Coordinates of C-alpha atoms and ligand atoms in Angstrom, one line a residue:
M1 CA -16.2 8.4 -36.2
E2 CA -15.7 6.5 -33.0
S3 CA -12.2 5.3 -33.9
Q4 CA -11.3 8.9 -34.8
E5 CA -12.5 10.0 -31.4
S6 CA -10.5 7.4 -29.6
H7 CA -7.5 8.3 -31.7
H8 CA -7.7 11.8 -30.4
K9 CA -8.4 10.8 -26.8
L10 CA -5.5 10.9 -24.4
H11 CA -4.2 7.3 -24.1
V12 CA -2.3 6.4 -20.9
I13 CA -0.8 3.0 -20.2
F14 CA -0.4 1.8 -16.6
V15 CA 2.3 -0.7 -15.7
P16 CA 1.6 -2.1 -12.1
Y17 CA 3.9 -4.2 -10.0
P18 CA 2.3 -7.4 -8.9
T19 CA 1.8 -7.0 -5.1
P20 CA -1.4 -5.7 -3.5
G21 CA 0.3 -2.7 -1.8
H22 CA 1.5 -1.4 -5.2
M23 CA -1.3 -2.7 -7.4
N24 CA -4.4 -1.6 -5.5
P25 CA -3.7 2.1 -5.6
M26 CA -2.5 2.0 -9.2
I27 CA -5.6 0.2 -10.4
D28 CA -7.8 2.6 -8.5
T29 CA -5.8 5.5 -10.1
A30 CA -6.1 4.0 -13.6
R31 CA -9.9 3.8 -13.1
L32 CA -10.0 7.4 -12.0
F33 CA -8.2 8.4 -15.2
A34 CA -10.8 6.5 -17.2
Q35 CA -13.6 8.1 -15.2
H36 CA -12.2 11.4 -16.2
G37 CA -12.2 10.8 -19.9
V38 CA -8.9 9.1 -20.5
N39 CA -8.4 6.0 -22.7
V40 CA -6.7 3.6 -20.2
T41 CA -4.8 0.4 -20.8
I42 CA -3.4 -1.7 -17.9
I43 CA -0.7 -4.1 -18.9
T44 CA -0.5 -7.2 -16.6
T45 CA -0.4 -11.0 -16.5
H46 CA -3.3 -13.4 -16.3
A47 CA -3.3 -14.4 -12.6
I48 CA -2.8 -10.8 -11.6
A49 CA -5.6 -9.5 -13.8
S50 CA -8.0 -12.1 -12.3
T51 CA -7.8 -10.2 -9.0
F52 CA -9.3 -7.0 -10.4
Q53 CA -10.8 -7.8 -13.9
K54 CA -14.4 -7.8 -12.6
T55 CA -14.0 -4.2 -11.5
I56 CA -12.5 -3.2 -14.9
D57 CA -15.3 -4.9 -16.7
T58 CA -17.9 -3.1 -14.6
D59 CA -16.2 0.2 -15.4
F60 CA -16.0 -0.6 -19.1
N61 CA -19.7 -1.6 -19.2
S62 CA -20.5 1.7 -17.5
G63 CA -19.0 3.4 -20.6
Y64 CA -15.5 4.1 -19.5
S65 CA -12.6 3.5 -21.9
I66 CA -10.5 1.1 -19.8
K67 CA -9.1 -2.4 -20.5
T68 CA -6.4 -4.8 -19.4
Q69 CA -3.9 -6.0 -21.9
L70 CA -2.7 -9.4 -20.9
I71 CA 0.8 -10.8 -21.3
H72 CA 2.1 -14.3 -20.5
F73 CA 4.0 -14.8 -17.3
P74 CA 7.0 -17.1 -18.0
S75 CA 6.2 -19.5 -15.1
A76 CA 7.9 -22.6 -16.7
Q77 CA 11.0 -20.7 -17.7
V78 CA 11.6 -19.5 -14.1
G79 CA 10.5 -22.7 -12.5
L80 CA 7.3 -21.6 -10.8
P81 CA 3.9 -23.4 -10.7
H82 CA 1.3 -22.0 -13.0
G83 CA -0.5 -19.0 -11.6
V84 CA 2.1 -17.9 -9.1
E85 CA 2.8 -14.4 -10.3
N86 CA 2.1 -12.3 -7.2
I87 CA 4.9 -11.2 -4.8
K88 CA 2.6 -11.9 -1.9
D89 CA 2.5 -15.6 -2.8
A90 CA 6.2 -16.1 -2.3
T91 CA 6.8 -18.3 0.7
S92 CA 10.6 -18.3 0.5
L93 CA 13.4 -16.1 -0.7
E94 CA 14.0 -18.6 -3.5
M95 CA 10.4 -18.2 -4.7
L96 CA 10.6 -14.4 -4.4
R97 CA 13.7 -14.4 -6.6
K98 CA 11.9 -16.5 -9.2
I99 CA 8.8 -14.3 -9.3
N100 CA 11.1 -11.2 -9.6
H101 CA 13.0 -12.9 -12.4
G102 CA 9.7 -13.6 -14.2
I103 CA 8.7 -10.0 -13.8
S104 CA 12.0 -8.8 -15.2
M105 CA 11.4 -11.0 -18.3
L106 CA 8.3 -9.1 -19.0
Q107 CA 10.2 -6.1 -20.1
D108 CA 10.5 -7.1 -23.8
P109 CA 6.8 -8.0 -24.3
I110 CA 5.8 -4.8 -22.5
E111 CA 8.1 -2.7 -24.6
A112 CA 6.7 -4.4 -27.7
L113 CA 3.2 -3.4 -26.6
F114 CA 4.3 0.2 -26.0
Q115 CA 5.5 0.2 -29.6
D116 CA 2.2 -1.3 -30.9
L117 CA -0.1 0.9 -28.8
Q118 CA 1.8 4.2 -29.1
P119 CA 0.4 5.7 -25.8
D120 CA 0.7 9.3 -25.0
C121 CA 2.0 8.7 -21.5
I122 CA 3.2 5.8 -19.3
V123 CA 2.3 5.7 -15.6
T124 CA 4.6 3.1 -14.1
D125 CA 5.2 1.5 -10.8
M126 CA 8.4 2.7 -9.0
M127 CA 9.9 -0.8 -9.3
H128 CA 10.1 -0.7 -13.2
A129 CA 13.1 1.6 -13.5
W130 CA 13.6 0.5 -17.2
T131 CA 10.5 2.3 -18.3
V132 CA 12.4 5.6 -18.2
E133 CA 14.3 4.6 -21.4
A134 CA 11.2 3.1 -22.9
A135 CA 9.3 6.3 -22.5
A136 CA 12.3 8.3 -23.8
K137 CA 12.4 6.2 -27.0
L138 CA 8.7 6.9 -27.6
G139 CA 9.2 10.6 -26.8
I140 CA 6.4 10.6 -24.2
P141 CA 6.2 11.5 -20.5
R142 CA 6.9 8.8 -17.9
I143 CA 5.2 9.2 -14.6
Y144 CA 6.6 7.4 -11.6
Y145 CA 4.0 6.0 -9.2
Y146 CA 5.3 6.1 -5.7
S147 CA 3.3 3.8 -3.5
S148 CA 3.9 5.4 -0.1
S149 CA 3.8 8.8 1.6
Y150 CA 5.5 12.0 0.7
F151 CA 6.9 11.8 4.2
S152 CA 8.6 8.5 3.7
N153 CA 10.1 9.5 0.4
C154 CA 11.6 12.6 2.0
A155 CA 12.8 10.7 5.1
S156 CA 14.4 8.0 2.9
H157 CA 16.0 10.6 0.6
F158 CA 17.7 12.5 3.4
I159 CA 18.8 9.4 5.2
R160 CA 20.4 8.0 2.0
K161 CA 22.0 11.4 1.3
Y162 CA 23.4 12.3 4.7
R163 CA 23.6 8.8 6.4
P164 CA 23.0 10.2 9.9
H165 CA 23.1 6.7 11.3
D166 CA 26.7 6.0 10.4
N167 CA 29.2 6.2 13.3
L168 CA 26.6 5.9 16.1
V169 CA 28.0 3.8 19.0
S170 CA 25.1 1.3 18.7
D171 CA 22.2 0.3 16.5
T172 CA 19.8 1.3 19.3
H173 CA 21.0 4.9 19.7
K174 CA 18.8 7.5 18.2
F175 CA 19.6 9.9 15.3
T176 CA 17.5 12.8 14.0
I177 CA 16.6 12.7 10.3
P178 CA 18.2 15.7 8.6
G179 CA 16.3 18.1 6.4
L180 CA 12.8 17.6 7.7
P181 CA 10.5 20.3 9.1
H182 CA 9.8 18.2 12.2
T183 CA 12.3 16.7 14.6
I184 CA 12.0 13.0 13.8
E185 CA 14.2 10.5 15.7
M186 CA 14.8 7.0 14.8
T187 CA 17.3 4.2 15.5
P188 CA 19.4 2.5 12.9
L189 CA 17.5 -0.7 13.6
Q190 CA 14.3 0.9 12.3
I191 CA 15.6 1.8 8.8
P192 CA 15.7 -0.9 6.1
E193 CA 18.5 -3.4 6.5
W194 CA 20.0 -2.5 3.0
L195 CA 20.4 1.1 4.1
R196 CA 22.0 0.2 7.4
E197 CA 25.0 -1.4 5.7
K198 CA 26.1 -1.6 2.1
N199 CA 24.7 -4.8 0.6
S200 CA 23.5 -6.0 -2.8
A201 CA 20.0 -4.7 -2.2
K202 CA 21.4 -1.2 -2.5
D203 CA 22.2 -1.9 -6.1
Y204 CA 18.7 -3.3 -6.5
F205 CA 17.1 -0.1 -5.3
E206 CA 19.5 2.6 -6.7
P207 CA 18.2 2.5 -10.3
M208 CA 14.7 2.9 -9.0
F209 CA 15.6 6.1 -7.1
K210 CA 17.6 7.4 -10.1
S211 CA 14.6 6.7 -12.4
E212 CA 12.4 9.0 -10.3
E213 CA 14.7 11.9 -10.9
R214 CA 14.6 11.3 -14.7
S215 CA 10.8 11.1 -14.7
Y216 CA 8.3 13.7 -15.9
G217 CA 6.7 13.7 -12.4
T218 CA 5.6 11.5 -9.5
L219 CA 2.1 10.5 -8.6
Y220 CA 1.3 10.0 -4.9
N221 CA -1.7 8.3 -3.3
S222 CA -1.8 11.1 -0.7
F223 CA -3.5 14.5 -0.3
H224 CA -2.5 18.0 0.6
E225 CA -4.1 18.3 4.1
L226 CA -2.5 15.1 5.2
E227 CA 1.2 16.0 4.7
S228 CA 1.4 19.4 3.0
D229 CA 4.9 20.2 4.5
Y230 CA 6.3 17.0 3.0
E231 CA 4.5 17.5 -0.3
K232 CA 6.2 20.9 -0.5
L233 CA 9.6 19.5 0.6
S234 CA 9.5 16.6 -1.9
K235 CA 8.8 19.0 -4.8
T236 CA 11.8 21.1 -4.0
T237 CA 14.1 18.1 -3.1
M238 CA 13.3 15.8 -6.0
G239 CA 13.2 18.7 -8.5
I240 CA 10.3 17.2 -10.5
K241 CA 6.6 17.7 -10.5
S242 CA 4.3 15.7 -8.3
W243 CA 0.6 15.3 -7.9
G244 CA -1.2 14.0 -4.8
V245 CA -4.4 12.4 -6.0
G246 CA -5.4 10.3 -3.0
P247 CA -7.0 8.7 -1.2
V248 CA -7.7 6.8 -4.4
S249 CA -9.4 3.8 -2.7
A250 CA -12.1 6.1 -1.3
W251 CA -12.5 7.9 -4.6
A252 CA -12.6 4.9 -6.9
N253 CA -14.6 2.5 -4.7
M254 CA -17.6 4.5 -3.6
D255 CA -20.1 1.7 -3.4
D256 CA -20.2 -1.4 -1.1
D257 CA -19.9 -3.9 -4.0
R258 CA -16.7 -2.4 -5.1
K259 CA -15.4 -2.5 -1.5
T260 CA -16.1 -6.2 -1.2
I261 CA -14.6 -7.2 -4.5
R262 CA -11.6 -4.9 -4.6
G263 CA -8.5 -7.1 -5.0
Q264 CA -10.0 -10.5 -4.4
R265 CA -12.0 -13.2 -6.1
E266 CA -15.7 -13.3 -6.1
E267 CA -16.4 -16.2 -3.8
L268 CA -15.4 -14.1 -0.8
G269 CA -18.8 -12.4 -1.1
K270 CA -20.5 -15.1 0.8
E271 CA -18.2 -14.9 3.7
S272 CA -18.6 -11.2 3.8
A273 CA -22.3 -11.6 4.7
E274 CA -21.4 -13.6 7.9
L275 CA -18.8 -11.0 8.7
L276 CA -21.2 -8.1 8.2
N277 CA -23.8 -9.9 10.5
W278 CA -21.1 -10.1 13.2
L279 CA -20.2 -6.4 12.8
N280 CA -23.8 -5.4 12.8
S281 CA -24.2 -7.0 16.2
K282 CA -21.5 -4.7 17.7
Q283 CA -21.8 -1.2 19.1
N284 CA -20.4 1.7 17.0
E285 CA -16.7 2.2 17.2
S286 CA -16.2 -0.8 19.5
V287 CA -14.3 -3.2 17.2
L288 CA -10.5 -3.2 16.6
Y289 CA -9.4 -4.4 13.1
V290 CA -6.0 -6.2 13.2
S291 CA -4.2 -6.7 9.9
F292 CA -0.6 -6.8 8.9
G293 CA -1.1 -6.3 5.2
S294 CA -0.4 -8.7 2.4
L295 CA 3.2 -9.6 2.9
T296 CA 4.1 -9.7 6.6
R297 CA 5.0 -13.1 8.1
L298 CA 4.8 -13.7 11.9
S299 CA 6.5 -16.4 14.0
H300 CA 4.2 -18.8 15.8
E301 CA 5.4 -17.3 19.1
Q302 CA 4.4 -13.8 18.0
I303 CA 1.0 -15.1 16.9
V304 CA 0.4 -16.6 20.4
E305 CA 1.4 -13.2 22.0
I306 CA -1.1 -11.4 19.7
A307 CA -3.9 -13.8 20.5
Y308 CA -3.4 -13.4 24.3
G309 CA -2.9 -9.7 24.0
L310 CA -6.2 -9.3 22.1
E311 CA -8.0 -11.8 24.4
N312 CA -6.8 -10.0 27.5
S313 CA -7.8 -6.6 26.3
S314 CA -11.4 -5.5 27.0
H315 CA -12.4 -4.9 23.3
S316 CA -13.8 -6.9 20.4
F317 CA -11.6 -7.5 17.4
I318 CA -11.4 -8.8 13.9
W319 CA -8.0 -10.4 13.1
V320 CA -6.7 -11.4 9.7
V321 CA -4.5 -14.5 10.0
R322 CA -2.8 -16.4 7.2
E323 CA -4.2 -19.8 6.4
N324 CA -0.6 -21.1 6.4
D325 CA -0.2 -20.2 10.0
K326 CA -3.2 -22.4 10.8
N327 CA -1.8 -25.3 8.7
E328 CA 1.6 -25.1 10.3
D329 CA 0.1 -24.8 13.8
K330 CA 0.6 -28.5 14.9
E331 CA -0.8 -28.0 18.5
G332 CA -4.0 -26.5 17.2
F333 CA -3.5 -23.3 19.2
L334 CA -5.2 -21.1 16.6
Q335 CA -8.1 -23.4 16.2
D336 CA -8.8 -23.5 19.9
F337 CA -8.4 -19.7 20.0
E338 CA -10.9 -19.3 17.2
E339 CA -13.4 -21.5 18.9
R340 CA -13.1 -19.6 22.2
M341 CA -13.6 -16.3 20.4
K342 CA -16.6 -17.6 18.5
E343 CA -18.2 -18.7 21.7
S344 CA -17.6 -15.5 23.5
K345 CA -18.3 -13.4 20.4
K346 CA -15.3 -11.3 21.3
G347 CA -13.2 -12.0 18.3
Y348 CA -13.7 -12.8 14.6
I349 CA -10.9 -14.5 12.7
I350 CA -10.6 -14.0 9.0
W351 CA -8.4 -16.6 7.3
N352 CA -6.0 -15.2 4.7
W353 CA -7.7 -12.2 3.1
A354 CA -10.2 -9.7 4.4
P355 CA -12.5 -7.3 2.6
Q356 CA -10.6 -4.5 4.2
L357 CA -12.4 -1.5 2.8
L358 CA -15.8 -3.0 3.9
I359 CA -14.6 -3.6 7.4
L360 CA -12.9 -0.2 7.9
D361 CA -16.1 1.6 6.6
H362 CA -18.4 -0.2 9.0
P363 CA -19.7 2.0 11.9
A364 CA -18.8 -0.8 14.4
T365 CA -15.1 -0.5 13.5
G366 CA -13.3 1.9 15.9
G367 CA -9.6 1.5 15.2
I368 CA -7.0 -0.6 13.5
V369 CA -3.7 -2.3 14.4
T370 CA -1.6 -1.7 11.3
H371 CA 1.9 -2.7 10.1
C372 CA 1.9 0.9 8.6
G373 CA 1.6 -0.1 5.0
W374 CA 0.7 3.1 3.3
N375 CA -2.5 1.8 1.7
S376 CA -3.8 0.5 5.0
I377 CA -3.0 3.8 6.6
L378 CA -4.8 5.8 3.9
E379 CA -7.8 3.5 3.9
S380 CA -8.1 3.8 7.7
L381 CA -7.7 7.5 7.9
S382 CA -10.1 8.0 4.9
V383 CA -12.8 6.8 7.3
G384 CA -11.4 8.7 10.3
L385 CA -9.9 5.8 12.3
P386 CA -7.0 6.2 14.7
M387 CA -4.4 3.4 14.7
I388 CA -2.0 1.2 16.7
T389 CA 1.2 1.3 14.8
W390 CA 3.3 -1.9 14.4
P391 CA 5.7 -1.4 11.6
M392 CA 7.6 -4.4 10.3
F393 CA 9.8 -3.7 7.2
A394 CA 10.6 -1.3 4.3
E395 CA 9.4 2.3 4.8
Q396 CA 6.8 1.3 7.4
F397 CA 8.8 2.8 10.3
Y398 CA 8.8 6.2 8.6
N399 CA 5.1 6.0 8.2
E400 CA 4.8 5.2 11.9
K401 CA 6.6 8.5 12.7
L402 CA 4.2 10.4 10.5
L403 CA 1.2 8.9 12.3
V404 CA 2.6 9.2 15.8
D405 CA 4.9 12.2 15.9
V406 CA 3.4 14.5 13.2
L407 CA -0.3 13.7 12.8
K408 CA -0.7 12.3 16.4
I409 CA -3.3 9.7 15.5
G410 CA -1.3 6.6 16.3
V411 CA -0.3 4.7 19.4
C412 CA 3.1 2.9 19.1
V413 CA 3.0 -0.8 20.1
G414 CA 6.8 -0.8 20.4
S415 CA 8.2 -2.4 17.3
K416 CA 11.9 -1.9 17.2
V417 CA 13.5 -3.8 14.3
N418 CA 13.0 -3.4 10.6
K419 CA 13.4 -6.9 9.2
F420 CA 12.8 -8.1 5.6
W421 CA 9.4 -9.8 5.6
L422 CA 10.6 -13.2 4.5
S423 CA 13.4 -13.5 7.0
I424 CA 11.4 -13.6 10.2
G425 CA 12.7 -16.6 12.2
E426 CA 10.4 -19.1 14.1
D427 CA 11.5 -17.8 17.5
H428 CA 11.0 -14.2 16.6
V429 CA 8.9 -12.4 19.1
V430 CA 9.0 -8.6 18.9
V431 CA 6.1 -7.5 21.0
R432 CA 4.7 -9.1 24.2
R433 CA 1.1 -9.6 25.0
E434 CA 1.1 -7.0 27.8
D435 CA 2.3 -4.3 25.4
I436 CA -0.4 -5.3 22.9
A437 CA -3.2 -5.2 25.5
K438 CA -1.8 -1.8 26.8
A439 CA -1.9 -0.2 23.3
V440 CA -5.4 -1.5 22.7
E441 CA -6.6 0.0 26.0
I442 CA -5.0 3.4 25.1
L443 CA -6.5 3.4 21.6
M444 CA -10.0 2.0 22.2
G445 CA -10.5 3.3 25.8
S446 CA -12.1 6.5 26.9
S447 CA -9.1 8.4 28.2
Q448 CA -8.6 12.1 27.2
E449 CA -5.6 10.9 25.0
S450 CA -7.8 8.5 23.1
K451 CA -10.6 11.0 22.7
E452 CA -8.3 13.7 21.3
M453 CA -6.7 11.2 18.9
R454 CA -10.1 10.1 17.7
I455 CA -11.1 13.8 17.0
R456 CA -7.9 14.4 15.1
A457 CA -8.4 11.2 13.0
K458 CA -12.0 12.2 12.3
K459 CA -10.9 15.6 11.1
L460 CA -8.5 14.0 8.7
G461 CA -11.2 11.6 7.6
D462 CA -13.4 14.7 6.7
A463 CA -10.5 16.3 4.9
A464 CA -10.0 13.0 2.9
K465 CA -13.6 13.2 1.8
R466 CA -13.4 16.9 0.8
T467 CA -10.2 16.5 -1.2
I468 CA -11.6 14.1 -3.7
E469 CA -14.8 16.2 -4.3
E470 CA -15.0 18.8 -7.0
G471 CA -13.1 21.8 -5.6
G472 CA -10.8 19.6 -3.5
D473 CA -7.0 19.5 -3.9
S474 CA -6.7 15.9 -5.1
Y475 CA -9.6 16.4 -7.5
Y476 CA -7.9 19.5 -8.9
N477 CA -4.6 17.7 -9.2
L478 CA -6.0 14.9 -11.2
I479 CA -7.8 17.1 -13.6
Q480 CA -4.8 19.4 -13.9
L481 CA -2.5 16.5 -14.6
I482 CA -4.8 15.1 -17.3
D483 CA -5.1 18.5 -18.9
E484 CA -1.3 18.9 -18.9
L485 CA -0.9 15.5 -20.6
K486 CA -3.5 16.5 -23.2
S487 CA -1.6 19.7 -24.0
L488 CA 1.7 17.7 -24.3
K489 CA -0.1 15.4 -26.7
K490 CA -1.3 18.3 -28.7
S491 CA 2.1 20.0 -28.8
K492 CA 3.6 16.7 -30.0
A493 CA 1.0 16.3 -32.7
N494 CA 1.8 19.9 -33.8
G495 CA 5.5 19.0 -34.0
E496 CA 6.5 21.4 -31.2
K497 CA 9.4 20.5 -29.0
Ligands
LIG501 N1 -5.6 -6.0 1.8 C1 -6.9 -6.5 1.8 N2 -7.1 -7.6 2.6 C2 -6.2 -8.2 3.4 C3 -4.9 -7.6 3.4 C4 -4.6 -6.5 2.6 O1 -7.8 -6.0 1.1 O2 -6.5 -9.1 4.1 C5 -5.3 -4.8 1.0 C6 -5.4 -3.5 1.7 O3 -6.7 -3.0 1.7 C7 -4.3 -2.7 1.0 C8 -3.3 -3.7 0.5 O4 -4.0 -4.9 0.5 O5 -5.0 -2.0 -0.1 C9 -2.1 -3.8 1.3 O6 -1.3 -2.7 1.2 P1 -0.5 -2.0 2.3 O7 0.2 -0.8 1.7 O8 -1.3 -1.6 3.5 O9 0.5 -3.1 2.8 P2 1.5 -4.2 2.1 O10 0.6 -5.4 1.9 O11 2.0 -3.6 0.9 O12 2.5 -4.5 3.1

């Protein structure tokens, strides 16, 4: 009886890409599918699964039909130490190439699993262009998971199409992005390096863009009230369906335990208690959370500027710093800084990895310095926080424009150059301490500008809460997508075309 039931149930396979910014939203989305009655399988490798398996087990034990299907990462074949499978663990270009090589070798075992499991639909990360053909062979819909904003996909599309940055007299001159409903200006230096000039990375990304056009539709971790103009534009421009089902982190991680364990191993739980005590000792909306996501590398000089910028501002802060930066810091600058901040209780350093959802959700947190990774943006605005924008690479400069020029909930710190995250040189300082302290004062101070920004951010936070409730747009989109996939399954079973 049970097996017959599961046979009839819609079965969706999720294929994530192993980096937190892509994986976190996809895992949350997979869990939402399961919570709405879908039989879900997530295909991934061992080290990657260990970062979220506990959550999946909890969901499974609560009665949802969700599991991970593990495949072997070919560490030895590509010359990587055992357990290095995540893009965020690459410390050099060479290592990044090896991880990507390992990921590309997973195509055959994943395809074999598709054949064995015979799913009704594949939801695949944007980076796996090859899944278009795999889904076509099975005669099932392939859904492209885009891990950033509608806005950035539109901006990138029109810049690639019209190349408005060609023929400018210099890289620091502004151009207007064609085709958008708002006047958005950028400089060539702010768009990804591979788009500025023709290089091999273009060939790397092109199949991915083409694969979107050949997909059944695109899933976005976004919501209608946030970027409705761009949702509409992307539907007409890309010519395929799309569904905004975000913010998925708020939807799938409603309780504190989930927020603590999302995307990390268990032992961090103990450190969270100390952090929560520190946050509990602070006034509401008085703490600035500073994080540059999972990939960004900073030069030592830039770290020194951030430290002084934060120390010289008149606000408390939590700053996530890489353990490596402490290890490479021969003069002990960061250690001295941490001690000073502990003594004065002004700052709290988190080494390596923060329970980000837990911090953002705490009433003492009043704002964030962000590199404009889409997940950090959504996670912050889901709880109504305004932001200091410090984009670094990829589509982050587009996201900054959405926050500052369109939504008006962001203060620019003054980042000017889009630079691939692993090629930051030691002497690379992009933003000075005075500019950092100034942006902090604008965001966290009590000026009219700051108050208005805070009100707008809170309104978006309220809209984010409404959209994932019954009757909300994202809620509706998810249910509608699942229903549509069920009808497709039924038509297929009835032999209809
Ligand atoms: N994250 C976290 N703790 C950290 C750094 C990042 O939990 O110390 C999570 C964050 O909540 C988000 C993801 O990792 O879900 C980072 O994605 P984002 O798109 O913001 O940036 P990326 O890392 O892709 O540059």
